[in-house]
Short mmCIF file of C-alpha atoms and ligand atoms in Angstrom, two decimals:
data_model
loop_
_atom_site.label_atom_id
_atom_site.label_comp_id
_atom_site.label_asym_id
_atom_site.label_seq_id
_atom_site.Cartn_x
_atom_site.Cartn_y
_atom_site.Cartn_z
CA MET A 1 -18.47 4.20 30.24
CA GLY A 2 -20.33 6.63 32.45
CA ALA A 3 -18.22 5.58 35.47
CA ALA A 4 -14.99 5.91 33.47
CA LEU A 5 -15.86 9.41 32.19
CA LYS A 6 -16.72 10.63 35.77
CA SER A 7 -13.10 9.98 36.68
CA VAL A 8 -11.67 12.26 33.89
CA GLU A 9 -9.36 14.90 35.32
CA VAL A 10 -8.87 18.16 33.49
CA ARG A 11 -6.91 20.70 35.49
CA ASP A 12 -5.97 23.02 32.64
CA PRO A 13 -7.67 22.47 29.26
CA TRP A 14 -4.66 24.07 27.45
CA ASP A 15 -2.38 21.38 28.90
CA ILE A 16 -3.44 18.66 26.55
CA GLU A 17 -0.32 16.60 27.10
CA GLY A 18 -0.66 16.70 30.86
CA THR A 19 -4.37 15.94 30.69
CA LEU A 20 -3.71 12.87 28.59
CA ALA A 21 -0.96 11.70 30.85
CA ARG A 22 -3.18 12.05 33.90
CA ASN A 23 -5.92 10.05 32.18
CA ASP A 24 -3.79 7.54 30.49
CA ALA A 25 -5.54 4.56 32.28
CA LEU A 26 -8.73 5.21 30.35
CA PRO A 27 -9.59 3.04 27.29
CA PRO A 28 -8.05 4.51 24.07
CA SER A 29 -11.41 5.42 22.60
CA ALA A 30 -12.25 7.53 25.75
CA LEU A 31 -8.83 9.08 25.71
CA THR A 32 -9.48 9.95 22.03
CA ALA A 33 -12.71 11.71 22.92
CA ILE A 34 -10.78 13.84 25.54
CA ASP A 35 -7.96 14.53 23.15
CA ASN A 36 -10.31 15.55 20.38
CA ALA A 37 -12.43 17.73 22.66
CA LEU A 38 -9.35 19.56 24.03
CA HIS A 39 -7.85 20.16 20.49
CA ASP A 40 -11.31 21.42 19.45
CA LEU A 41 -11.59 23.81 22.45
CA ALA A 42 -8.04 25.21 22.12
CA ALA A 43 -8.40 25.75 18.34
CA ARG A 44 -11.88 27.36 18.68
CA ARG A 45 -10.47 29.69 21.39
CA LEU A 46 -7.72 30.65 18.94
CA GLY A 47 -10.10 30.92 16.00
CA VAL A 48 -8.18 28.47 13.84
CA PRO A 49 -8.68 24.94 12.51
CA VAL A 50 -6.94 22.27 14.56
CA TYR A 51 -4.42 21.57 11.78
CA ARG A 52 -3.18 25.15 12.08
CA LEU A 53 -2.88 24.79 15.84
CA LEU A 54 -0.72 21.81 15.15
CA GLY A 55 1.60 23.67 12.76
CA LEU A 56 0.34 21.81 9.66
CA GLY A 57 -0.70 22.97 6.17
CA ARG A 58 -4.32 22.52 5.06
CA PRO A 59 -4.86 18.83 4.53
CA GLU A 60 -6.47 17.73 1.31
CA PRO A 61 -6.81 14.00 1.84
CA VAL A 62 -7.82 11.46 -0.70
CA SER A 63 -9.21 8.45 1.07
CA ALA A 64 -9.57 4.80 0.02
CA TYR A 65 -13.00 3.38 -0.01
CA THR A 66 -13.30 -0.12 1.44
CA LEU A 67 -15.05 -3.12 -0.18
CA GLY A 68 -15.91 -5.80 2.40
CA ILE A 69 -15.59 -9.48 1.66
CA ALA A 70 -18.37 -10.60 -0.66
CA ASP A 71 -18.89 -12.88 -3.64
CA ARG A 72 -17.19 -11.99 -6.87
CA GLU A 73 -20.23 -10.51 -8.63
CA THR A 74 -21.02 -8.18 -5.74
CA THR A 75 -17.44 -7.03 -5.32
CA VAL A 76 -16.90 -6.37 -9.05
CA ALA A 77 -20.23 -4.53 -9.29
CA GLY A 78 -19.24 -2.50 -6.20
CA ALA A 79 -15.89 -1.42 -7.80
CA LYS A 80 -17.75 -0.44 -10.94
CA ARG A 81 -20.32 1.64 -8.96
CA LEU A 82 -17.32 3.32 -7.20
CA ARG A 83 -15.47 4.20 -10.43
CA GLU A 84 -15.14 7.91 -9.44
CA HIS A 85 -13.13 6.78 -6.41
CA PRO A 86 -9.41 6.84 -7.15
CA ILE A 87 -8.47 4.30 -4.41
CA LEU A 88 -10.30 1.16 -3.45
CA LYS A 89 -9.33 -1.02 -0.47
CA VAL A 90 -10.42 -4.64 -0.91
CA LYS A 91 -10.72 -6.98 2.07
CA VAL A 92 -9.54 -10.49 1.50
CA GLY A 93 -9.91 -13.67 3.70
CA GLY A 94 -9.03 -16.44 1.39
CA TRP A 95 -7.83 -17.56 -2.11
CA GLU A 96 -11.30 -17.06 -3.60
CA ASP A 97 -11.01 -13.38 -2.67
CA ILE A 98 -7.70 -13.11 -4.53
CA GLU A 99 -9.47 -14.39 -7.64
CA THR A 100 -12.17 -11.75 -6.99
CA LEU A 101 -9.51 -9.08 -6.75
CA ARG A 102 -8.08 -10.15 -10.04
CA ALA A 103 -11.53 -9.56 -11.57
CA VAL A 104 -11.75 -6.17 -9.88
CA ARG A 105 -8.31 -5.28 -11.35
CA GLU A 106 -9.53 -6.09 -14.82
CA GLY A 107 -12.61 -3.89 -14.49
CA SER A 108 -11.37 -0.96 -12.50
CA GLU A 109 -8.88 1.78 -13.04
CA ALA A 110 -8.56 2.52 -9.30
CA GLU A 111 -5.45 2.13 -7.29
CA LEU A 112 -6.03 -1.09 -5.23
CA TRP A 113 -5.05 -1.68 -1.63
CA VAL A 114 -5.63 -5.03 0.11
CA ASP A 115 -6.42 -5.60 3.71
CA ALA A 116 -6.12 -9.33 4.78
CA ASN A 117 -7.02 -8.58 8.46
CA GLU A 118 -4.61 -11.28 9.64
CA ALA A 119 -6.30 -13.94 7.39
CA PHE A 120 -3.27 -16.02 6.27
CA SER A 121 -0.79 -18.31 7.97
CA PRO A 122 2.88 -17.12 7.63
CA GLU A 123 3.48 -19.98 5.03
CA GLU A 124 0.42 -19.13 2.97
CA ALA A 125 1.10 -15.41 3.19
CA VAL A 126 4.30 -15.68 1.14
CA GLU A 127 2.33 -17.06 -1.79
CA VAL A 128 -0.56 -14.62 -1.30
CA VAL A 129 1.53 -11.52 -1.36
CA ALA A 130 3.50 -12.63 -4.33
CA GLU A 131 0.12 -13.22 -6.14
CA LEU A 132 -1.16 -9.71 -5.05
CA ARG A 133 2.11 -8.13 -6.30
CA GLU A 134 1.49 -9.78 -9.63
CA ILE A 135 -2.07 -8.49 -9.80
CA GLY A 136 -0.65 -5.02 -9.26
CA VAL A 137 -1.89 -3.92 -5.84
CA ALA A 138 -0.21 -0.82 -4.45
CA MET A 139 -0.36 -1.79 -0.74
CA ILE A 140 -1.01 -4.89 1.52
CA GLU A 141 -2.23 -4.61 5.09
CA GLN A 142 -1.59 -7.19 7.79
CA PRO A 143 -1.47 -10.44 5.81
CA VAL A 144 -0.57 -12.56 8.91
CA PRO A 145 -1.90 -12.64 12.48
CA ALA A 146 -0.35 -10.22 14.98
CA SER A 147 0.13 -13.20 17.22
CA ALA A 148 2.60 -14.70 14.66
CA GLY A 149 5.01 -12.01 15.70
CA PRO A 150 7.15 -9.48 13.65
CA GLU A 151 9.33 -12.26 12.02
CA ALA A 152 6.17 -13.52 10.14
CA LEU A 153 5.57 -9.92 8.86
CA ARG A 154 9.14 -9.70 7.81
CA VAL A 155 8.94 -12.79 5.63
CA ALA A 156 5.74 -11.57 4.03
CA LYS A 157 7.21 -8.06 3.52
CA GLU A 158 10.20 -9.51 1.72
CA ALA A 159 8.04 -11.71 -0.50
CA ALA A 160 5.88 -8.61 -1.41
CA LEU A 161 8.69 -6.24 -2.34
CA PRO A 162 8.43 -3.67 -3.83
CA VAL A 163 4.84 -3.61 -2.70
CA PRO A 164 4.68 -2.15 0.79
CA VAL A 165 3.34 -4.36 3.62
CA ILE A 166 1.67 -2.32 6.39
CA SER A 167 0.84 -3.57 9.91
CA ASP A 168 -2.51 -2.77 11.45
CA GLU A 169 -3.46 -5.28 14.26
CA SER A 170 0.27 -5.54 15.16
CA SER A 171 0.61 -1.83 15.71
CA ILE A 172 -1.81 -0.23 18.11
CA ALA A 173 0.40 2.53 19.67
CA ALA A 174 3.81 4.10 19.36
CA ARG A 175 5.33 1.53 21.78
CA ASP A 176 4.50 -1.23 19.21
CA VAL A 177 6.48 0.49 16.37
CA PRO A 178 10.17 -0.06 17.21
CA ARG A 179 9.97 -3.83 17.23
CA LEU A 180 8.26 -3.75 13.83
CA ALA A 181 11.06 -1.72 12.23
CA GLY A 182 12.58 -3.71 9.31
CA CYS A 183 9.62 -6.22 9.49
CA VAL A 184 6.97 -4.10 7.86
CA SER A 185 7.22 -1.19 5.41
CA GLY A 186 4.91 0.93 7.55
CA VAL A 187 2.27 1.06 10.23
CA ASN A 188 -1.45 1.89 10.24
CA VAL A 189 -2.32 4.56 12.76
CA LYS A 190 -5.96 4.80 14.13
CA LEU A 191 -6.87 7.52 16.56
CA ALA A 192 -9.56 5.53 18.42
CA LYS A 193 -7.06 2.70 18.99
CA CYS A 194 -3.98 4.68 19.96
CA GLY A 195 -5.73 7.44 22.00
CA GLY A 196 -6.21 10.42 19.75
CA ILE A 197 -4.34 13.10 17.72
CA ARG A 198 -1.48 13.38 20.24
CA ARG A 199 -0.85 9.72 20.51
CA ALA A 200 -1.22 9.39 16.71
CA LEU A 201 1.56 11.97 16.19
CA GLU A 202 3.74 9.91 18.59
CA MET A 203 3.21 6.92 16.33
CA VAL A 204 4.00 8.94 13.20
CA HIS A 205 7.26 10.33 14.65
CA THR A 206 8.31 6.93 15.99
CA ALA A 207 7.68 5.32 12.56
CA ARG A 208 9.46 8.07 10.66
CA ALA A 209 12.47 7.82 13.03
CA HIS A 210 12.66 4.15 11.87
CA GLY A 211 12.33 5.10 8.17
CA MET A 212 8.83 3.62 7.99
CA LEU A 213 5.81 4.57 5.96
CA VAL A 214 2.63 5.67 7.80
CA MET A 215 -1.04 5.03 6.99
CA LEU A 216 -3.97 6.72 8.59
CA GLY A 217 -6.92 4.47 9.28
CA CYS A 218 -10.26 4.66 11.12
CA MET A 219 -13.05 2.64 12.62
CA VAL A 220 -16.63 2.92 11.46
CA GLU A 221 -17.01 6.31 13.06
CA THR A 222 -18.82 9.60 12.79
CA SER A 223 -17.69 12.80 10.97
CA LEU A 224 -16.37 13.99 14.34
CA GLY A 225 -13.77 11.17 14.52
CA ILE A 226 -13.03 11.38 10.81
CA SER A 227 -12.47 15.17 10.98
CA ALA A 228 -10.06 14.78 13.89
CA ALA A 229 -8.04 12.23 11.94
CA ALA A 230 -8.20 14.25 8.78
CA GLN A 231 -6.60 17.23 10.45
CA ILE A 232 -3.27 15.34 10.62
CA SER A 233 -3.78 13.47 7.31
CA GLY A 234 -1.13 15.55 5.49
CA LEU A 235 1.54 13.59 7.40
CA PHE A 236 0.55 10.19 5.98
CA ASP A 237 1.48 8.17 2.87
CA PHE A 238 -1.86 6.28 2.82
CA VAL A 239 -5.21 7.73 4.07
CA ASP A 240 -8.10 5.34 4.77
CA LEU A 241 -10.80 7.58 6.36
CA ASP A 242 -14.03 6.16 4.83
CA GLY A 243 -15.66 5.47 8.21
CA ALA A 244 -18.35 8.18 8.08
CA MET A 245 -19.07 7.34 4.45
CA LEU A 246 -20.49 4.08 5.64
CA LEU A 247 -23.04 5.66 8.05
CA ALA A 248 -26.76 6.05 7.26
CA ASP A 249 -27.29 8.51 10.01
CA ASP A 250 -24.19 10.47 10.92
CA PRO A 251 -24.93 12.64 14.03
CA PHE A 252 -22.23 15.19 13.07
CA GLN A 253 -21.59 17.31 9.97
CA GLY A 254 -18.52 19.20 8.77
CA PRO A 255 -16.22 17.38 6.36
CA VAL A 256 -17.68 16.56 2.97
CA TYR A 257 -16.80 13.50 0.94
CA GLU A 258 -16.43 14.01 -2.75
CA ASN A 259 -15.50 10.75 -4.61
CA GLY A 260 -12.99 9.87 -2.00
CA ARG A 261 -11.73 13.35 -1.49
CA ILE A 262 -12.39 14.79 1.93
CA LEU A 263 -13.06 18.46 1.97
CA LEU A 264 -12.37 19.72 5.52
CA SER A 265 -14.41 22.67 6.94
CA GLU A 266 -12.40 25.82 7.53
CA GLU A 267 -14.34 26.55 10.75
CA PRO A 268 -12.28 26.91 13.93
CA GLY A 269 -11.58 23.69 15.90
CA LEU A 270 -12.35 20.33 14.38
CA GLY A 271 -14.85 22.06 12.01
CA VAL A 272 -17.71 19.72 13.09
CA GLU A 273 -21.12 20.52 14.55
CA PRO A 274 -23.98 18.26 15.72
CA ARG A 275 -26.39 17.72 12.86
MG1 MG B 301 -6.86 -3.17 8.60
#
């Protein structure tokens, strides 16, 4: 990492596009750090939050909160504990988790999204998504492996209709989007995987040009990463930015979580300071 960062070339910090292009060989997470720092710097110099610099209205995102795979009791208790959260995203890896989800549905008022993280074969996925539709989920993420190709996603998408199927592992950057058009309802966009705010906007515009939905996702990351993503969250149909909620010791402060709502700081830049 140290060696990679030494080779970062910034000629003009206002030239964010040019700087990203010159450093495009860096890993996406490193590129994201540069992208976020340059947006923060430019917006601080102008005295505005980053979303204003980008020509966007004030974002008021409501994020899903993710429940990891666990036994039924734990998951149902988790959903009860999180009853103030309007959206829960439940991870599923097998048929037993579908039964767990049914129990969650019975005990929770929340809108339910499902992330299968590539768990099902293309044949299984058809049955799984039909079951999920029947349970009443509002969205299904990546039911089949990315390695199965866009056609496997198309079959799952058609079986799930009208519930949207969103790709995640199949769609890392804007270049992945055109071949998924018609095969998924939309794509999940994660700054740390595509390379930052600029690259995320490329993904959004590419997806919209193909008539697709867009979801904003995250890794387990600090309030710094979450705030950068949240700046552009107004452009998305689904917002899944719970990463910093899961941290015991977040080194940054700025955005505040309130039952799934993310209240962004109005400070210039990304609105984040070291804790
Ligand atoms: Mg996912």
